XYZ file of C-alpha atoms in Angstrom:
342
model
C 11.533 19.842 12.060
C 9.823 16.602 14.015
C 11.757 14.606 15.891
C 11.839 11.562 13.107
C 14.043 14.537 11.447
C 15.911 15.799 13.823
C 16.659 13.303 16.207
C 17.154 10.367 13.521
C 19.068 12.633 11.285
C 17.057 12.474 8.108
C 19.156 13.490 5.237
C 15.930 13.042 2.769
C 12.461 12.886 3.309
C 12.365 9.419 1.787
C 11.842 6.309 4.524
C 11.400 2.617 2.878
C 8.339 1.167 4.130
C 7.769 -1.995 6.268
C 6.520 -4.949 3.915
C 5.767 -8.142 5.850
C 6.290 -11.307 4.452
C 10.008 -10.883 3.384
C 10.312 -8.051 1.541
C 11.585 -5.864 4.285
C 15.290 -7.226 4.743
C 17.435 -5.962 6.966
C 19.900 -4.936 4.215
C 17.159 -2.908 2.778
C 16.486 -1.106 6.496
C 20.124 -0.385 6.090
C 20.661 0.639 2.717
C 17.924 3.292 3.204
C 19.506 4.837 6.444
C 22.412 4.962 4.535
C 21.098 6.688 1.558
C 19.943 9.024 4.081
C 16.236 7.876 5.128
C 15.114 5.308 7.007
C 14.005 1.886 7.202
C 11.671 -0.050 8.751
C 11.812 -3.766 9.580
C 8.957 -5.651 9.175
C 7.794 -7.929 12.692
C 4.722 -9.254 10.847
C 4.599 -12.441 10.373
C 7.525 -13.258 12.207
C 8.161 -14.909 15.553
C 9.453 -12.829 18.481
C 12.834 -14.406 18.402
C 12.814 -13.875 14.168
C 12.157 -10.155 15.232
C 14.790 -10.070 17.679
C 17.424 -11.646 14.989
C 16.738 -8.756 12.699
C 17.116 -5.957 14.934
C 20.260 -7.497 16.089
C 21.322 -7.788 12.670
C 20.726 -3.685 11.967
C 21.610 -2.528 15.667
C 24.850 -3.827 14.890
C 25.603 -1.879 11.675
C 24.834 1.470 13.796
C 22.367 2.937 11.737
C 18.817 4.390 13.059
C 15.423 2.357 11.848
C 12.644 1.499 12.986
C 10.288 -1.699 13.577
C 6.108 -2.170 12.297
C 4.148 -4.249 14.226
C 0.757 -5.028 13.641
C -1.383 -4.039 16.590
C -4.611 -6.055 17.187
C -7.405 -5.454 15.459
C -9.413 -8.588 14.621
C -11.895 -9.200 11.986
C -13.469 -12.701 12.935
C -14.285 -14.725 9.701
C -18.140 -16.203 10.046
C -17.442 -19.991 10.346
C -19.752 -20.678 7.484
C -18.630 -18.429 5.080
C -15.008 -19.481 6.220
C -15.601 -22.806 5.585
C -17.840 -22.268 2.247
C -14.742 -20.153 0.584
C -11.890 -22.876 1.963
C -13.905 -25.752 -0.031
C -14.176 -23.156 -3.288
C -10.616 -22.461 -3.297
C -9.172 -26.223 -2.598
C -9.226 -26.580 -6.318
C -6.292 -24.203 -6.253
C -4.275 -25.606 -3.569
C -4.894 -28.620 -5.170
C -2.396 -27.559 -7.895
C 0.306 -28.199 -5.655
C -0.698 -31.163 -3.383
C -1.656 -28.748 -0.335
C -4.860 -29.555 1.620
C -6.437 -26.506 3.298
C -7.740 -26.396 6.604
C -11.768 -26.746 6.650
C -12.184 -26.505 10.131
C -12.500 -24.038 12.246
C -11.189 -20.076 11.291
C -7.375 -19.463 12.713
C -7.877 -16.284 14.956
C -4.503 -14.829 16.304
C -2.500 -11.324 17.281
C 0.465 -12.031 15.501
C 2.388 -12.621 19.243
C 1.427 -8.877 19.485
C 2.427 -8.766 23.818
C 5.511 -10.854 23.032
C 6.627 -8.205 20.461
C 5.654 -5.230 22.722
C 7.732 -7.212 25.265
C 10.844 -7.149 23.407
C 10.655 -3.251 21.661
C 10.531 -2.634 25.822
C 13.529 -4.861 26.578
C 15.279 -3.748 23.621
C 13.845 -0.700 22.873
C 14.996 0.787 19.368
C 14.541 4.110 17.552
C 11.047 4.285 16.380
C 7.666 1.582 16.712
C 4.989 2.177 14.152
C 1.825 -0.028 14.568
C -0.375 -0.656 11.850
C -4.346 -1.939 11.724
C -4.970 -0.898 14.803
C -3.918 1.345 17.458
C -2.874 0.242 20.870
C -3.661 0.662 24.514
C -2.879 4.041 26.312
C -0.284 1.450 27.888
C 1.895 0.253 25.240
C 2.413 3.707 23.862
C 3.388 5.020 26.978
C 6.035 2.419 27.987
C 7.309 2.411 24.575
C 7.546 6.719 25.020
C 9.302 5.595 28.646
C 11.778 3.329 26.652
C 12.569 6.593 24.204
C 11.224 5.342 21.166
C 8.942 7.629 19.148
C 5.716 5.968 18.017
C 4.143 6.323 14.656
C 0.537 5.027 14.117
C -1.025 4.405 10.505
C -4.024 6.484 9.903
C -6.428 6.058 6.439
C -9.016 8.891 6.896
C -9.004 12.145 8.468
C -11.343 10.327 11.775
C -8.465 7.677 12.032
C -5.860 10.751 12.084
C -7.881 12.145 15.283
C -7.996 8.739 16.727
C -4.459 8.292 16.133
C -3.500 12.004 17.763
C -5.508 11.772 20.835
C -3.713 8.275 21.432
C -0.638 9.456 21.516
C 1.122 9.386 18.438
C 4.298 11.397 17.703
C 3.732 11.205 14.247
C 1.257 9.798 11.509
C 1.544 7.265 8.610
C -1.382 8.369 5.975
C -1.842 6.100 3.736
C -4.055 6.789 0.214
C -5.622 4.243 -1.242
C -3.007 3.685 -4.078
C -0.896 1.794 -1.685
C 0.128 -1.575 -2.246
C -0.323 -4.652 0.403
C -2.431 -4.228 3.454
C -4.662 -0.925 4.137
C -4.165 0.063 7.308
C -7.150 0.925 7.955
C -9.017 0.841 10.906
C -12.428 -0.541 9.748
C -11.278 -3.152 7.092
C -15.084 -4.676 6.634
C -14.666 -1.419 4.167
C -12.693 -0.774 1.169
C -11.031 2.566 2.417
C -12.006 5.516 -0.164
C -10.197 6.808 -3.044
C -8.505 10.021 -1.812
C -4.985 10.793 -3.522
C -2.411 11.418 -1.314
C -1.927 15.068 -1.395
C -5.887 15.569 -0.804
C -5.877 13.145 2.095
C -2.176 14.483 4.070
C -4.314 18.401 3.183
C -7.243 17.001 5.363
C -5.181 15.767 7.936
C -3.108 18.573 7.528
C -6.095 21.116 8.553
C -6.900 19.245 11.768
C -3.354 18.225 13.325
C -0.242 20.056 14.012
C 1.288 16.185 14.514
C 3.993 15.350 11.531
C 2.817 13.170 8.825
C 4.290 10.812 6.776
C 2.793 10.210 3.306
C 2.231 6.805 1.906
C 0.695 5.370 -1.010
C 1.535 5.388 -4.670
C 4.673 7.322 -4.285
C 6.483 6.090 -7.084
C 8.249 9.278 -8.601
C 10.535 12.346 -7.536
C 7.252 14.470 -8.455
C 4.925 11.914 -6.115
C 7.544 12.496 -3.316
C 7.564 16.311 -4.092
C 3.511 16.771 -4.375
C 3.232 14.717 -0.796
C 5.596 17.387 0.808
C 4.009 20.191 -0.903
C 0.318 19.263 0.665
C 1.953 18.845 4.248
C 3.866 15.831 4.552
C 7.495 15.589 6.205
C 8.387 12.506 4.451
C 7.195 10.127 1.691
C 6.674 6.413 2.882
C 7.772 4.190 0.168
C 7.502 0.451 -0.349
C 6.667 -0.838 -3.972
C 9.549 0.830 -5.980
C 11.434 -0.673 -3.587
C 10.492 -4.413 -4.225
C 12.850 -4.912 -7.562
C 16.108 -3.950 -5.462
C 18.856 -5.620 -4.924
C 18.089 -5.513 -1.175
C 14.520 -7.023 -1.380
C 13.652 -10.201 -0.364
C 10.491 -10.264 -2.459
C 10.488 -13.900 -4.463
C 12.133 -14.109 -7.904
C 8.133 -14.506 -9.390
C 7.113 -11.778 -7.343
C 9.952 -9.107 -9.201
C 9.411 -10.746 -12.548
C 5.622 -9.740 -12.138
C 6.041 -6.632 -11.116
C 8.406 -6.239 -14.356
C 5.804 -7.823 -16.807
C 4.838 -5.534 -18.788
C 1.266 -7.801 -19.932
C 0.339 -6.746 -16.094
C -2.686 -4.450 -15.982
C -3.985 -2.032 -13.363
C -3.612 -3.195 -9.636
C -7.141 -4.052 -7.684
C -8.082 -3.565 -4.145
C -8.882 -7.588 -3.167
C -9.603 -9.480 0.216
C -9.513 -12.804 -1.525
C -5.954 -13.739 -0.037
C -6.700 -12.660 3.199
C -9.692 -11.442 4.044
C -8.411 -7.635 4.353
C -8.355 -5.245 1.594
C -5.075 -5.486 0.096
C -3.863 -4.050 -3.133
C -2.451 -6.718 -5.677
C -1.494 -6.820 -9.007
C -4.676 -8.777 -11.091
C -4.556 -12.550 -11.518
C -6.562 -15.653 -12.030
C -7.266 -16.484 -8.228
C -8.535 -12.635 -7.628
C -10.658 -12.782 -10.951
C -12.322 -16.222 -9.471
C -12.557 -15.658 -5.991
C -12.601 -12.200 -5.214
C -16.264 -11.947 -5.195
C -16.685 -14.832 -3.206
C -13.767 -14.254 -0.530
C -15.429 -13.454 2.831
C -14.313 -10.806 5.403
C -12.094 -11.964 7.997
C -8.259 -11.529 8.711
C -6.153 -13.482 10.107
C -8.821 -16.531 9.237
C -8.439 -15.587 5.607
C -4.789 -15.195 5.771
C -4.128 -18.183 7.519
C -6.377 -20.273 5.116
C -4.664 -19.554 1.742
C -1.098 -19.080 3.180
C 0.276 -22.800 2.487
C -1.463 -22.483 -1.241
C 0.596 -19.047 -1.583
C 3.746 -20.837 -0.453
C 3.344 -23.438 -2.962
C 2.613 -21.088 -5.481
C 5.824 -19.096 -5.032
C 8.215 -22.134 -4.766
C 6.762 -23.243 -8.142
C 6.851 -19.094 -9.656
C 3.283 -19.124 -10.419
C 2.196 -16.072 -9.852
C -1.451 -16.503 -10.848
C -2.190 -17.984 -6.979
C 0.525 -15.832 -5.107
C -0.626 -12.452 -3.324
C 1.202 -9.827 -5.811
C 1.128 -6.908 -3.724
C 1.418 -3.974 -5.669
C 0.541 -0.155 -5.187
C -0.571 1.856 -8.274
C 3.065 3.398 -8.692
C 4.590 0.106 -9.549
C 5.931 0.495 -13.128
C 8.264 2.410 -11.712
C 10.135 -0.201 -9.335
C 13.301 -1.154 -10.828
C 15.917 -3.755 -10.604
C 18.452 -1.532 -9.045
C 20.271 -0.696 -5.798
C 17.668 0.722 -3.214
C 19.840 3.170 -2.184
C 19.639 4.897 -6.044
C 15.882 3.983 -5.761
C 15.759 6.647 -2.748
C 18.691 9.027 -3.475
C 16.313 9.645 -7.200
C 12.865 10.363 -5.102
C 14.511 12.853 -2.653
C 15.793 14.638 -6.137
C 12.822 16.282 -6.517
């Protein structure tokens, strides 16, 4: 047994996955540690002091969880191309009044130190990073502050990467996952490899625990992951109908429409693969939408705001993984306890 089971008292091998951007309440962080998992709170997106609100809010209801950041790993937009795609896509934005920005590509880290800053003030049961992994440093005062530290890996090279950094234990995450790839090099789409194949490469070349993630939609997804060498199954789409999700109403009455087709592996909201259900703005821009995240992210994010508040989900970023036919409008806690029954 790792120390994520052990030490956090794992009841079932089920954790709910960090979704940035809202989905990732603290009432769902809760309801999975109660069901006997864990949660993970989201700090994407989200100011330091945002963060530090939510962590409150869960540290108080005395239940282990842990917190995603994203760790630096920049993909600078060309300024041309930036400015080429922002002029293509103000047609969009134009729906709803909002002017993009033209000028010059947004480049931030997501107030990565100021993050780091408070996990080490305030340290709490378990940091993952995802997109990139950090300095020697930050791993080793967040080890000094007793949290365990879990870094998302896409390939078996990223899962040696990952090891010789540090990690206590690895996220691998197929393909089939919906949102953000983690991967390291996003100037590629990562490679098809189903779950089970990719945690059996790892598997082979690490005695590290790993965590699967990526399409797990089913008792028999969740029992296939453990069965190629997995500890736990990392899931975050099924999850998005719950009671205890803060995805948008448009976003869960997508996800439920049943005229919805396969998801696709885009960059056109952000310039970083991401896996979506299909709609207008990835048939019309996907081929044109440059590499380059946060630029790209930045750029559409007041269109994709706009879009939401109005429920039109043919301009919003529909994250979906492959598995999500399966998410239901339902408790998350029933969500989980019917995965572990496999």
């Amino acid at each position: 047994m790792s120390a994520l089971t052990h030490d956090l008292n794992l009841k079932v091998p089920v954790i709910a996955a960090p979704m940035a951007g809202g989905a990732s309440t603290p009432a769902l962080v809760v309801a999975a540690s109660h069901a006997g998992g864990l949660g993970f709170l989201a700090a994407g997106y989200k100011t330091p002091q945002a963060l530090a609100d939510q962590i409150d809010t869960v540290r108080a209801e005395g239940v282990p969880f842990g917190v995603n950041v994203f760790a630096p790993n920049p993909v600078p937009a060309d300024a041309d191309a930036f400015r080429t795609y922002a002029r293509a896509i103000q047609v969009e934005a134009d729906r709803y009044g909002v002017t993009l920005a033209e000028g010059e590509p947004v480049e931030d880290d997501d107030y990565f130190e100021d993050k780091i800053d408070l996990l080490l003030a305030n340290p709490v049961p378990v940091v993952s990073f995802t997109f990139g992994i950090p300095g020697p440093g930050v791993i080793k005062a967040l080890h000094a502050a007793g949290s365990l530290v879990v870094l998302s890996v896409t390939s078996a090279d990223e899962a040696d990467l990952a090891v010789d950094a540090g990690a206590d234990l690895l996220v691998v995450q197929a393909s089939a996952a919906g949102g953000h790839s983690g991967t390291l090099t996003p100037q590629q789409i990562p490679a098809d490899v189903p779950i089970a194949d990719l945690i059996a490469q790892i598997r082979h070349r690490t005695a590290v625990p790993l965590l699967a993630a990526g399409g797990l939609a089913t008792s028999a997804d969740v029992a296939a992951a453990l069965r190629a060498g997995a500890e736990a199954a990392v899931v975050g789409t099924v999850l998005l109908r719950t009671e205890e999700s803060g995805a948008s109403a448009a976003h869960k009455a997508a996800l439920a429409d049943t005229s919805r087709g396969n998801t696709v592996v885009t960059r056109a909201f952000t310039g970083r693969p991401a896996r979506a259900l299909r709609n207008e703005f990835i048939d019309r821009y996907d081929a044109q939408a440059p590499i380059g995240y946060p630029a790209i992210h930045h750029l559409t994010n007041q269109m994709r705001k706009a879009a939401v508040a109005q429920s039109d989900p043919e301009r919003m970023h529909l994250w979906a993984g492959t598995g999500y036919r399966h998410a239901t409008l339902e408790p998350a806690a029933a969500v989980l306890t019917r995965l572990a029954n496999y």
